[in-house]
Structure formats: C-alpha cells, structure tokens
XYZ file of C-alpha atoms in Angstrom:
665
model
C 8.899 -9.609 -4.996
C 9.550 -9.647 -8.722
C 11.835 -12.576 -7.907
C 8.966 -14.332 -6.114
C 6.926 -14.028 -9.332
C 9.639 -15.622 -11.405
C 9.835 -18.469 -8.863
C 6.000 -18.568 -8.529
C 6.280 -18.202 -4.722
C 3.279 -16.740 -2.906
C 4.026 -13.607 -0.844
C 2.023 -10.942 0.952
C 2.246 -7.262 0.117
C 0.240 -4.176 1.058
C -0.177 -3.050 -2.582
C -2.143 -4.681 -5.420
C -0.187 -6.964 -7.714
C 0.460 -5.115 -10.974
C 3.699 -3.383 -10.014
C 5.326 -5.395 -7.248
C 8.927 -5.508 -6.457
C 7.937 -3.389 -3.614
C 4.588 -4.759 -4.346
C 3.812 -3.457 -7.583
C 6.768 -4.345 -9.611
C 5.411 -7.587 -8.883
C 4.021 -8.614 -12.173
C 5.372 -6.061 -14.623
C 8.822 -6.051 -13.076
C 8.803 -9.811 -12.728
C 7.904 -9.987 -16.419
C 10.585 -7.463 -17.440
C 13.142 -9.432 -15.427
C 11.999 -12.741 -16.868
C 12.168 -11.492 -20.481
C 15.640 -10.006 -19.973
C 17.058 -13.202 -18.505
C 16.947 -12.434 -14.739
C 16.613 -15.748 -12.860
C 14.878 -14.511 -9.683
C 17.669 -15.500 -7.256
C 19.106 -12.121 -6.140
C 18.074 -11.565 -2.474
C 17.595 -7.727 -2.579
C 18.532 -7.335 1.071
C 19.794 -3.767 1.335
C 20.503 -0.836 -1.002
C 24.052 -0.872 -2.337
C 24.448 -4.688 -2.489
C 26.376 -5.653 -5.618
C 24.392 -7.440 -8.345
C 27.505 -9.410 -9.421
C 26.394 -11.736 -12.289
C 22.633 -11.101 -11.902
C 20.966 -9.536 -14.912
C 19.103 -6.541 -13.498
C 19.338 -4.230 -16.545
C 15.978 -5.315 -17.978
C 14.088 -4.445 -14.790
C 15.898 -1.121 -14.365
C 15.535 -0.225 -18.018
C 11.806 -0.969 -17.856
C 11.308 1.430 -14.912
C 13.536 4.085 -16.475
C 11.568 3.848 -19.744
C 8.243 4.353 -17.939
C 9.778 7.227 -15.943
C 10.927 8.866 -19.201
C 7.376 8.675 -20.594
C 6.238 11.161 -17.930
C 7.877 13.980 -19.905
C 5.951 13.545 -23.205
C 2.762 12.830 -21.221
C 3.091 16.109 -19.301
C 3.982 17.960 -22.528
C 0.933 16.647 -24.412
C -1.424 17.188 -21.460
C -0.408 20.840 -20.983
C -0.406 21.425 -24.756
C -3.968 20.086 -24.984
C -5.167 22.109 -21.968
C -3.486 25.465 -22.695
C -2.970 25.285 -26.495
C 0.393 26.940 -25.788
C 3.683 25.447 -26.937
C 5.816 27.348 -24.411
C 3.578 26.289 -21.457
C 3.989 22.650 -22.549
C 7.779 23.043 -22.957
C 8.061 24.659 -19.531
C 6.126 21.837 -17.827
C 8.118 19.157 -19.689
C 11.491 20.750 -18.914
C 10.624 20.904 -15.191
C 10.206 17.118 -15.230
C 13.305 16.547 -17.383
C 15.515 18.611 -15.064
C 14.114 17.502 -11.705
C 16.688 15.464 -9.780
C 13.930 13.742 -7.754
C 12.089 12.362 -10.795
C 15.361 11.094 -12.274
C 16.430 9.351 -9.060
C 13.014 7.763 -8.583
C 12.878 6.503 -12.186
C 16.325 4.943 -12.474
C 15.890 2.147 -9.916
C 13.675 -0.928 -9.614
C 10.812 0.811 -7.793
C 7.080 0.985 -8.263
C 6.808 4.782 -8.315
C 7.668 5.177 -12.023
C 5.027 2.541 -12.894
C 2.381 4.287 -10.778
C 3.230 7.719 -12.215
C 3.209 6.332 -15.773
C -0.374 5.057 -15.440
C -1.450 8.154 -13.522
C -0.162 10.564 -16.180
C -1.512 8.256 -18.887
C -4.974 8.499 -17.294
C -4.785 12.315 -17.057
C -3.614 12.648 -20.679
C -6.364 10.305 -21.958
C -8.977 12.180 -19.925
C -7.887 15.556 -21.332
C -7.828 14.100 -24.862
C -11.332 12.628 -24.714
C -12.612 15.938 -23.285
C -11.157 17.653 -26.366
C -13.374 15.478 -28.594
C -16.521 16.603 -26.738
C -17.824 18.172 -29.971
C -17.503 14.786 -31.760
C -18.987 12.282 -29.268
C -19.018 8.577 -30.246
C -16.389 9.167 -32.964
C -13.500 6.674 -33.146
C -10.924 8.962 -31.387
C -13.469 9.759 -28.634
C -14.016 6.035 -27.927
C -10.257 5.386 -28.129
C -9.313 8.016 -25.520
C -12.252 7.169 -23.251
C -11.306 3.455 -23.240
C -7.624 4.280 -22.761
C -8.562 6.352 -19.694
C -10.236 3.246 -18.263
C -7.202 1.053 -19.044
C -4.844 3.536 -17.343
C -7.104 3.767 -14.286
C -6.957 -0.025 -13.907
C -3.168 0.182 -14.227
C -2.869 2.931 -11.609
C -4.966 1.119 -8.970
C -3.283 -2.172 -9.842
C 0.084 -0.730 -8.847
C -0.743 1.031 -5.557
C -3.931 2.095 -3.821
C -2.762 5.730 -4.223
C -4.087 5.190 -7.762
C -7.557 5.742 -6.249
C -6.870 9.501 -6.153
C -6.613 9.680 -9.943
C -9.814 7.617 -10.177
C -11.453 10.324 -8.055
C -10.101 13.047 -10.373
C -11.464 11.311 -13.491
C -14.742 10.635 -11.645
C -15.242 14.304 -10.758
C -14.376 15.316 -14.319
C -16.969 12.830 -15.660
C -19.680 14.038 -13.273
C -18.992 17.621 -14.414
C -19.188 16.487 -18.080
C -22.509 14.734 -17.588
C -23.899 17.713 -15.651
C -23.028 19.996 -18.584
C -24.653 17.553 -21.032
C -27.781 17.472 -18.873
C -28.110 21.229 -19.344
C -27.860 20.898 -23.126
C -31.537 20.908 -24.179
C -30.673 20.029 -27.790
C -29.765 16.472 -26.641
C -32.516 13.853 -26.434
C -32.798 11.655 -23.321
C -31.738 8.662 -25.435
C -28.468 10.426 -26.346
C -27.922 11.332 -22.681
C -28.462 7.681 -21.789
C -25.862 6.677 -24.389
C -23.359 9.150 -22.894
C -23.945 7.770 -19.427
C -23.641 4.116 -20.532
C -20.444 4.813 -22.523
C -18.819 6.248 -19.404
C -20.122 3.481 -17.115
C -18.718 0.904 -19.515
C -15.320 2.535 -20.206
C -14.588 4.138 -16.811
C -16.171 1.658 -14.368
C -16.721 -1.798 -15.890
C -13.576 -1.893 -18.053
C -11.149 -0.880 -15.243
C -12.851 -3.295 -12.811
C -12.575 -6.167 -15.287
C -8.883 -5.438 -15.932
C -8.158 -5.021 -12.212
C -9.823 -8.360 -11.426
C -7.919 -9.983 -14.294
C -4.610 -8.810 -12.736
C -5.532 -10.703 -9.569
C -6.568 -13.786 -11.546
C -3.090 -13.824 -13.138
C -1.509 -13.089 -9.726
C -3.192 -16.119 -8.111
C -2.570 -18.367 -11.110
C 1.164 -17.543 -11.202
C 1.780 -17.591 -7.439
C 0.737 -21.148 -6.653
C 3.647 -22.151 -4.391
C 3.890 -21.708 -0.633
C 6.014 -18.781 0.562
C 6.585 -16.248 3.343
C 3.120 -14.659 3.012
C 1.001 -17.725 3.790
C 0.270 -17.023 7.460
C -1.588 -13.782 6.687
C -4.359 -15.756 5.002
C -7.068 -18.154 6.133
C -6.537 -21.921 6.260
C -8.801 -22.384 3.225
C -6.742 -19.865 1.200
C -3.485 -21.615 2.164
C -4.773 -25.006 1.024
C -4.394 -23.736 -2.594
C -0.617 -23.341 -2.315
C 1.709 -26.159 -3.361
C 4.189 -26.870 -0.552
C 1.985 -25.431 2.207
C 1.326 -27.913 5.016
C -2.405 -27.578 4.212
C -2.050 -28.447 0.505
C -3.481 -31.951 -0.039
C -3.119 -32.296 3.727
C -3.736 -35.492 5.629
C -4.285 -35.101 9.389
C -6.409 -36.800 12.048
C -9.936 -35.548 11.377
C -11.303 -35.187 14.925
C -9.731 -33.408 17.884
C -8.589 -35.677 20.763
C -7.047 -35.111 24.197
C -3.248 -35.153 24.065
C -3.182 -33.768 20.495
C -0.716 -31.005 19.628
C -2.516 -28.275 17.682
C -2.227 -24.749 16.272
C -5.252 -22.439 16.373
C -5.821 -19.732 13.782
C -8.062 -16.727 14.377
C -10.808 -16.366 11.770
C -10.576 -12.597 11.309
C -8.750 -11.445 8.154
C -4.993 -11.574 8.885
C -5.929 -12.880 12.325
C -2.805 -14.853 13.154
C -2.103 -17.987 15.206
C -2.577 -18.253 18.973
C 1.005 -17.804 20.196
C 3.027 -17.492 23.386
C 6.717 -17.073 24.273
C 8.945 -16.786 27.380
C 8.665 -12.967 27.570
C 6.421 -11.528 30.285
C 4.028 -8.562 30.153
C 5.971 -5.478 31.373
C 5.431 -3.745 34.727
C 2.147 -1.884 34.849
C 0.494 -3.889 32.051
C -1.949 -6.213 33.844
C -0.404 -9.107 35.755
C 3.318 -9.756 35.175
C 2.756 -13.153 33.555
C 3.764 -14.744 30.243
C 2.602 -12.954 27.081
C -0.043 -14.540 24.833
C -0.395 -12.963 21.375
C -1.541 -13.725 17.832
C 1.353 -14.185 15.401
C 1.051 -14.110 11.605
C 3.912 -16.473 10.802
C 4.249 -20.233 11.293
C 6.377 -20.910 14.357
C 7.006 -23.580 17.032
C 5.638 -21.165 19.634
C 2.195 -21.542 18.013
C 1.887 -25.159 19.269
C -0.506 -26.023 22.123
C -1.378 -29.345 23.790
C -5.074 -29.958 24.470
C -5.767 -31.451 27.935
C -8.734 -32.329 30.148
C -9.284 -29.666 32.793
C -9.069 -32.115 35.700
C -6.425 -34.654 34.702
C -2.897 -34.861 33.399
C -2.556 -35.858 29.769
C 0.387 -38.158 30.256
C -2.209 -40.978 30.204
C -3.464 -39.873 26.806
C 0.063 -40.005 25.371
C 0.546 -43.569 26.631
C 0.182 -45.752 23.488
C -1.880 -48.380 25.324
C -4.370 -45.785 26.657
C -7.570 -45.442 24.625
C -8.170 -42.290 22.545
C -10.663 -39.837 23.994
C -12.144 -37.276 21.607
C -12.831 -33.647 22.531
C -16.529 -32.870 22.214
C -18.629 -29.711 21.883
C -19.197 -28.256 25.384
C -16.189 -29.974 27.064
C -14.115 -28.029 29.604
C -10.434 -28.133 28.587
C -6.985 -26.734 29.367
C -4.571 -25.570 26.637
C -0.923 -26.006 27.591
C 1.742 -24.152 25.587
C 4.075 -26.845 24.243
C 7.360 -24.890 24.405
C 6.936 -23.252 27.847
C 4.447 -25.669 29.564
C 2.292 -22.763 30.763
C -1.500 -22.876 30.527
C -3.692 -20.468 28.574
C -5.065 -18.282 31.373
C -7.297 -15.223 31.834
C -8.379 -13.066 34.786
C -10.024 -9.734 35.523
C -6.965 -7.563 34.848
C -7.481 -5.196 31.898
C -6.015 -6.141 28.496
C -2.920 -4.148 27.378
C -4.548 -2.232 24.492
C -8.324 -2.801 24.457
C -10.274 -1.217 27.283
C -12.870 -3.299 29.173
C -11.400 -6.545 27.770
C -9.528 -8.962 30.079
C -5.848 -9.850 29.832
C -4.856 -13.304 28.490
C -1.604 -14.805 29.810
C 0.394 -18.016 30.121
C 0.345 -19.253 33.739
C 1.448 -22.209 35.865
C 4.477 -24.485 36.022
C 4.658 -27.668 33.908
C 0.961 -27.474 33.228
C -0.078 -27.051 36.881
C -2.054 -23.825 37.284
C -5.377 -22.804 38.805
C -9.098 -22.625 37.987
C -8.506 -19.592 35.694
C -6.950 -22.009 33.154
C -10.279 -23.693 32.341
C -12.046 -23.018 29.044
C -15.269 -24.375 27.542
C -14.804 -25.362 23.891
C -17.842 -24.874 21.649
C -18.449 -25.129 17.922
C -20.691 -22.658 16.109
C -23.971 -24.321 15.137
C -23.259 -27.704 16.734
C -25.150 -29.779 19.312
C -23.574 -30.815 22.635
C -21.515 -33.988 22.623
C -20.530 -33.873 18.928
C -16.875 -34.337 17.940
C -14.832 -31.316 16.786
C -13.371 -31.324 13.272
C -9.945 -30.012 12.308
C -9.972 -27.018 9.899
C -13.746 -27.057 9.369
C -15.182 -26.440 12.839
C -15.414 -22.780 13.909
C -14.480 -22.863 17.588
C -15.321 -20.489 20.421
C -13.385 -20.704 23.721
C -15.330 -19.379 26.733
C -13.438 -18.717 29.972
C -15.157 -20.657 32.745
C -14.437 -18.280 35.634
C -15.292 -14.921 34.012
C -17.533 -15.962 31.088
C -15.448 -13.957 28.594
C -14.536 -15.215 25.096
C -10.989 -15.635 23.742
C -10.383 -13.387 20.724
C -7.890 -11.311 18.777
C -8.493 -7.542 18.866
C -6.434 -6.918 15.697
C -4.404 -4.198 17.475
C -0.623 -4.279 17.160
C 1.256 -4.488 20.468
C 4.167 -2.083 21.149
C 7.858 -3.068 21.047
C 7.610 -5.066 24.295
C 5.102 -7.379 22.565
C 7.342 -7.728 19.462
C 4.665 -5.880 17.441
C 2.536 -9.021 17.377
C -1.267 -8.841 17.574
C -3.082 -8.452 20.907
C -5.117 -11.402 22.230
C -7.828 -10.561 24.784
C -10.771 -12.170 26.524
C -13.880 -10.182 25.641
C -16.844 -10.050 28.047
C -19.093 -8.930 25.161
C -20.546 -12.058 23.587
C -20.768 -11.360 19.850
C -20.507 -13.742 16.880
C -17.568 -12.011 15.185
C -14.624 -13.634 13.373
C -12.342 -12.014 16.003
C -13.702 -14.415 18.643
C -13.702 -17.569 16.470
C -10.816 -19.944 15.788
C -10.128 -23.041 13.743
C -7.658 -25.833 14.422
C -5.083 -25.882 11.630
C -2.175 -28.247 12.452
C -3.124 -31.404 14.332
C -0.542 -33.957 15.498
C -1.628 -37.171 17.258
C 0.294 -40.378 16.477
C -2.539 -42.536 17.873
C -5.082 -41.379 15.307
C -5.250 -42.283 11.589
C -4.499 -39.469 9.125
C -7.322 -38.683 6.720
C -6.848 -36.694 3.521
C -8.943 -33.585 4.070
C -9.539 -32.024 0.705
C -10.227 -28.703 2.418
C -13.050 -26.656 0.932
C -11.182 -24.819 -1.786
C -12.326 -21.153 -1.767
C -13.868 -19.650 -4.909
C -12.172 -16.812 -6.834
C -14.481 -14.057 -5.413
C -13.696 -15.278 -1.860
C -9.944 -15.218 -2.542
C -10.240 -11.747 -4.117
C -12.168 -10.349 -1.142
C -9.835 -11.902 1.411
C -6.653 -10.643 -0.289
C -8.087 -7.089 -0.316
C -9.064 -7.196 3.353
C -5.576 -8.441 4.232
C -3.923 -5.719 2.072
C -6.009 -2.934 3.608
C -5.199 -4.133 7.141
C -1.522 -4.462 6.273
C -1.399 -0.985 4.720
C -3.060 0.757 7.652
C -0.786 -1.057 10.105
C 2.536 0.005 8.500
C 4.848 1.369 11.214
C 8.338 2.863 10.738
C 11.345 0.603 11.314
C 14.208 1.530 13.652
C 16.210 4.624 12.483
C 14.113 4.954 9.339
C 13.635 8.399 7.779
C 9.900 9.037 7.720
C 8.363 12.414 7.016
C 5.267 14.529 7.444
C 3.137 15.771 4.519
C 3.985 19.461 5.170
C 7.689 18.629 4.640
C 7.170 17.546 1.043
C 6.313 20.640 -1.056
C 9.100 22.625 0.641
C 11.608 19.844 -0.127
C 12.488 19.763 3.566
C 14.285 16.442 3.679
C 15.311 13.761 1.171
C 15.953 10.022 1.399
C 19.348 8.326 1.216
C 19.287 5.818 -1.629
C 22.783 4.351 -1.540
C 26.318 4.823 -0.371
C 27.555 5.300 3.180
C 31.246 6.210 2.940
C 33.377 8.658 0.951
C 34.417 6.163 -1.736
C 30.880 5.005 -2.628
C 28.687 6.750 -5.142
C 26.120 8.366 -2.842
C 22.671 8.875 -4.339
C 20.184 11.080 -2.469
C 16.511 11.422 -3.394
C 15.754 15.153 -3.248
C 13.777 17.322 -5.626
C 15.660 20.017 -7.553
C 15.191 22.828 -4.969
C 14.776 25.609 -7.555
C 12.083 23.628 -9.384
C 10.253 22.580 -6.217
C 10.263 26.057 -4.685
C 9.148 27.533 -8.021
C 6.271 25.008 -7.991
C 5.383 26.005 -4.434
C 5.379 29.752 -5.197
C 3.317 29.044 -8.320
C 0.511 27.425 -6.314
C 0.121 30.689 -4.369
C 0.434 32.722 -7.567
C -2.199 30.565 -9.282
C -4.693 31.048 -6.437
C -4.123 34.822 -6.559
C -4.538 35.012 -10.371
C -7.602 32.736 -10.362
C -9.232 34.876 -7.641
C -8.581 38.069 -9.652
C -10.023 36.479 -12.807
C -13.169 35.259 -10.996
C -13.724 38.653 -9.309
C -13.224 40.517 -12.633
C -15.740 38.251 -14.398
C -18.234 38.575 -11.535
C -17.976 42.384 -11.580
C -18.654 42.359 -15.335
C -15.300 43.884 -16.313
C -15.121 44.152 -20.122
C -12.297 41.795 -21.142
C -10.746 41.608 -24.610
C -11.171 38.318 -26.500
C -7.545 37.419 -25.722
C -7.959 38.022 -21.967
C -11.214 36.057 -21.956
C -9.365 33.110 -23.507
C -6.536 33.415 -20.965
C -8.999 33.442 -18.042
C -10.719 30.369 -19.502
C -7.387 28.485 -19.698
C -6.437 29.625 -16.206
C -9.727 28.694 -14.533
C -10.828 25.671 -16.510
C -7.550 23.955 -17.469
C -5.515 25.195 -14.501
C -8.427 24.281 -12.211
C -8.371 20.654 -13.345
C -4.641 20.395 -12.656
C -4.980 22.210 -9.305
C -7.721 19.748 -8.331
C -5.377 16.894 -9.283
C -2.680 18.328 -7.001
C -5.113 18.718 -4.081
C -6.493 15.178 -4.509
C -2.998 13.665 -4.564
C -1.694 15.688 -1.608
C -4.379 16.506 0.992
C -5.467 12.891 1.750
C -2.008 12.167 3.220
C -2.763 14.534 6.121
C -5.544 12.138 7.172
C -3.540 8.896 6.905
C -2.456 7.069 10.026
C 0.124 4.877 8.285
C 3.840 5.629 7.996
C 4.632 8.171 5.237
C 7.744 8.805 3.153
C 9.015 11.596 0.917
C 8.344 9.601 -2.288
C 4.582 9.698 -1.605
C 4.526 13.327 -2.816
C 5.786 12.655 -6.347
C 2.364 12.053 -8.000
C 1.216 15.441 -6.620
C 4.491 16.993 -7.795
C 3.651 16.008 -11.408
C 0.439 18.049 -11.179
C 2.148 21.041 -9.596
C 4.782 20.999 -12.390
C 2.061 21.089 -15.068
C 0.353 23.907 -13.141
C 3.628 25.866 -13.128
C 3.817 25.644 -16.941
C 0.218 26.855 -17.391
C 0.361 29.614 -14.735
C 3.628 31.297 -15.785
C 2.711 31.088 -19.443
C -0.646 32.779 -18.710
C 1.028 35.436 -16.523
C 3.629 36.289 -19.203
C 0.932 36.449 -21.894
C -1.118 38.765 -19.670
C 1.897 41.074 -19.086
C 2.688 41.004 -22.810
C -0.936 41.911 -23.614
C -0.694 45.055 -21.458
C 2.390 46.310 -23.386
C 2.924 47.387 -26.993
C 3.151 44.634 -29.601
C 6.945 44.365 -30.074
C 7.803 44.989 -26.391
C 5.144 42.483 -25.290
C 6.550 39.808 -27.563
C 10.049 40.404 -26.155
C 8.827 40.236 -22.528
C 7.044 36.956 -23.275
C 10.050 35.376 -25.065
C 12.689 36.527 -22.553
C 10.504 35.637 -19.564
C 10.017 32.072 -20.842
C 13.740 31.743 -21.676
C 14.772 33.045 -18.238
C 12.608 30.410 -16.529
C 14.041 27.678 -18.767
C 17.638 28.740 -18.105
C 17.002 28.936 -14.364
C 15.697 25.338 -14.400
C 18.604 24.045 -16.529
C 21.246 25.840 -14.422
C 19.780 24.525 -11.168
C 19.937 21.008 -12.635
C 23.597 21.567 -13.513
C 24.255 22.471 -9.854
C 22.307 19.615 -8.270
C 22.691 16.764 -10.790
C 25.204 14.820 -8.590
C 22.286 14.044 -6.225
C 20.871 11.729 -8.913
C 24.016 10.443 -10.569
C 26.097 9.849 -7.450
C 28.274 12.105 -5.272
C 31.835 11.196 -4.238
C 34.312 12.870 -1.903
C 33.747 14.470 1.493
C 30.253 15.103 2.911
C 28.587 18.442 2.069
C 29.158 19.692 5.634
C 32.929 19.693 4.852
C 34.118 22.975 3.179
C 36.263 20.943 0.684
C 33.264 19.037 -0.654
C 32.116 19.751 -4.239
C 28.568 19.976 -2.811
C 29.567 22.304 0.073
C 27.792 25.450 -1.107
C 24.635 23.547 -2.076
C 23.455 22.395 1.334
C 20.924 25.208 1.547
C 18.870 23.571 4.311
C 20.288 21.986 7.468
C 17.849 19.080 7.056
C 19.413 17.913 3.761
C 21.729 15.034 4.593
C 23.917 14.690 1.516
C-alpha cells in the first residue's frame, strides 16, 4: 500500500491512512520509500520474495528506527514514574532483549509505527503530569501538546490507537477531579485547566487526524482496486475510474445494459453467477449476491415485464424510457436468468425472502416482475442514471430488494447477501442507483456527478473502514489465535522461510521475558493488595515504605491500567485476531515488570541491615538482568534467522529450545 501511495493509486484498507503498507505504512512508509528512492513497483505478494533491484532499505530502516525508539521511551517513562534508575534499566533491557519486539520492528510493518506513537503518548502524558506543580509553564504546554500529537499519530495508524486515547482520557479526568478538590484554585483557573486539555487533547488530535485524511485523499486521486467499496459519488473523484468525467445516456431505457449499486456503505453491486444455492438453503436456484468489485457478472439488461427486448435492441425500433412505477424484469447478461424472489427464507437473514436467478434465456414466471420506483418522484417521470435513488418492489410478495450487509459463507464466495425484505423501511440497504449504463441508441451526456464534500468523503471512508474491520475473516490455513494465548506466548507466527536452506524467522516473544512479565502481573496484584490493606488498617509505615507504596499504587496502577485497556477489549472483538495484536499490551507489562521487581527488591532491602540490604538489591537486579540477557542469547536465532533442521529434529541447533509443543520453529 506504500507503493500505491507512491503511484497515487486509490486503495481500500481497514486502518486509517497514517501508517499503511498494511494500511498504516501507507503514508509514512510511502514517504520513507519515496525519499530513499523506492519506485513503488515491487508487488509484495508473499513473505520471502526477493527484492532484487528494488530499494527497500529506506522503508525497513524507518520502521526499525521507530522500533528502536521504544527502548528510550520505556526507559524515560519508568524513570519518571518510579524515580529509580534500576527500574528504568530493567524495563528498557526487557524490550532490548525481547525477540518478538526485534522481529516486529525489523520489517515493513505498521506495528512499530503504532507502538512508537503509543509509547510517545504515554511518555508525554507522564511528563506533563510531572509538571503539575508548574501548570501553564512552557514545559507543561510542550508535553501536553506532544501528548495530543502522539494520540493523533496512534489513531492515524490503526484503530487500536483508541485504547491509548482512553488511557490518556482517564488520566485527564482523574487530574481534573483532583484539581476540583483543590479549594485554593479559583473557578477561572479551573476553567483554564479544562480548556487547555480540551484544546491539546481533543481539538489538536482531531485536527491532525483530519489533516492526515485530507493528505490521503489529495495524494490518492487515481482509480485503483479499492474503488468498488465506495459510493458512485466518491468514485467520480478518481482519475481513471469509469465515473470520472463520465458521459453516459442520462435516462434509463428498455434494452439498456446497467449495473446497480446498493446505497449502504460498502454496499456492493447487484451480482449473479452460474453457481447455485446449496442443498437446504432455500430453493436450489442461481445465486444472487452483492459484490464489491467491478465485474462482468454485475451487468443486467432491463426489460419490460410482458415483452421480449429484442425489439428494443433493433436499431429501427423507437427508444422507450423506463418511468417511475413501471413493472420491469431484470435479466442477468452473462447467464440470461431473471432476477427472481419467492417465499423461501433468505440464507442468512431470518424472515427475509431469498433472491435468485431463474428462467432460461429470459423466460421465467410471474415471480420475476418488479416495480421500479424512485424516492421522492411522481409517477410517470423518467429515471436518471447515478442520481435517482431506486427502490425495487417485488410484485408477487410486496417485498423490497436489498442488501443485508452479511457476508455469505464459502459456498457464496464470501460475497454479501442480497434479500427481499417484507419490512418496508427507507434505509440505504433497500435503495440502489444505476451506475454503468450502456445503450447505443441514446446520446451520451457528460454527467458532472455531484462531487461529494470533504466531510462526506471523511464520513464515508470511516464507515467503510469500520465495516471492513469488523468483517475480517481468516484466510485458508492462516494461523490465527485467541487472546488467552498471547501472554503465555502459546504460539508464534512464521515470518519467512519454508525449507532447511532458507533463513527462517519466527515471531515469538522471548519466553523467559514473557513468562516473567506474566508472573509479575500476579505479583503486582498481590503487592498492591497488601499495600492497600496495610494503609487501610492504619499500619505505621516508614517514610521510605510510604514512598514505595505510592510508586507501586499510583505509578504501577497507571501502567497496569494501560495493560488492561490494551488487552481486555480483544476478548470482546468478533474480528479475526493475530499474535501481533498483543504487542502494545506487552510494552505496558514490561514497564510494570521493571517497577514491580524494583519495588519488591527495595522492600526486601529495607527489611534487612544496611549493607546486606544494599547487596540483596544490587545482586537481585543483576540476576534479573543476566537472566534476560542469557535467554536472549538462547533464543536470538528466532529473530535473526534459523538454518538447519527443524527444532523437532534432535540434530537441530534449536532442538532443546522447543519448550512448548505449539511452537512451530
């Protein structure tokens, strides 16, 4: 998709535009590629394809640079929260020596970009909180604005960026609540605090986010593979699309060949093909679906219900226009079957009727008759191409032709279900417009289609993205995973290499680091509970212990909340999920590990004599560091490429390291 940017070709993706190769490398990766001399012609078909002469280093280097920034960001965040050098070093070294973070950062992917903005937002948030005693000073404004900029970046890469927006939002609400309780502040000052946050954390990110889309639409002005997802008006903007500066016959006539597009967002074209509905799904007749791509199977011939249209194709025969309220037949051009409905139930939507293709060479029965009507038009008026919003009512049953928006199973080629709904409602699902219109007997008129305004384009692209994202299904033989697999490092993802001579790269977290992180979450909850209970019971704590509890509950709590917000929502998602979705949450759990172990060692040291305590603290921190470094030494081939026999073979260099059966390296 970065290539599409360089070539200015419009495409559709389920993520916002800032990152986009997968969607989000889009702009930034396209830019990095463009600046480093990449020409946008490499096809990116499957992992492991050779780049040959293509200059990919700029794009890879850009992602690797952003991935490397995660380490100083984590270091500075933990240092600011805990005021402890060793906690910050521990958190940073976990990210340096995690095989998963390395693998994810060294390729042209959008995850490093997302994680860069996410960690940038967390660091800026923590920094501006630290200037709470100097509000409205230059550093306070700087960090507050930078938080807003990073939030815009995070959402602009992937919608997962919304979780960090939620984290910053909750932190801000807490801040303002504390300020409200400060009686020394006047209401005017409180108002200033509120406005500063509204401006920097709501208006600024929204403006930047909208600006990304403005650039996106300005750059991508050529027709491409994503056109069919969007409305006819949207497509008319794209150079090379058949609707750009289009000239077609203006009014619909009998004998015309047309395509009909559903008006719902990402509604698709009315489509049919030779395949039949399977046994047990309504009547075993030809499938009728809605299809999002342009295709010859989207073409239909419009006929009178009671006569053959051969007359209308005869050059000497006069042209007869279709009018509002006429009863028509639609014959599928490729298969010569009529658009047909009956009282069998639709395949997916209950209480709707099935729509099929029926008849031989256009000869069918009375269930092929439809009344064509235009929204807000009087009877007898002609029907306009592109502009008229059409409703097709089935004569025999009174139901209305519509697209339910549900994706059919494999037998329906995962196209969109078309049904006939008995519930008469004015919804875009049940309205259509005529897009292509071919009739050699009519003059072509240049229809400068109503060009949509920027807010309309913005709204439509978001609706299409949200629908696309929620409809993501796994492909054949693809490794998908469940959210409970992720923290335990249950299964990785193959990145490249299939045989023994290739470098095989496998995305898997460093098991020692990940399991340490997992144990730490339990340990943190235990320690936090003890601290809360002790404070509630009024236990007399020394100044040092008070400070430790404050760090644990306040600073650790923020990071724990970040982990929960970036992990729990995945349990509620219906879309297909992959192992890499856990990495933003993993950043938080790594920072939590640094804070928790540092606090635990300090607590143990505080209970012992001065010199012994210092030794326990130093050796404990060193032991953790060495454990992390040694585990990286063992598992580093996962990131940098393994050669030789598979790990299941006793002669393999990785043989002793396949600790779980589910690891496939």
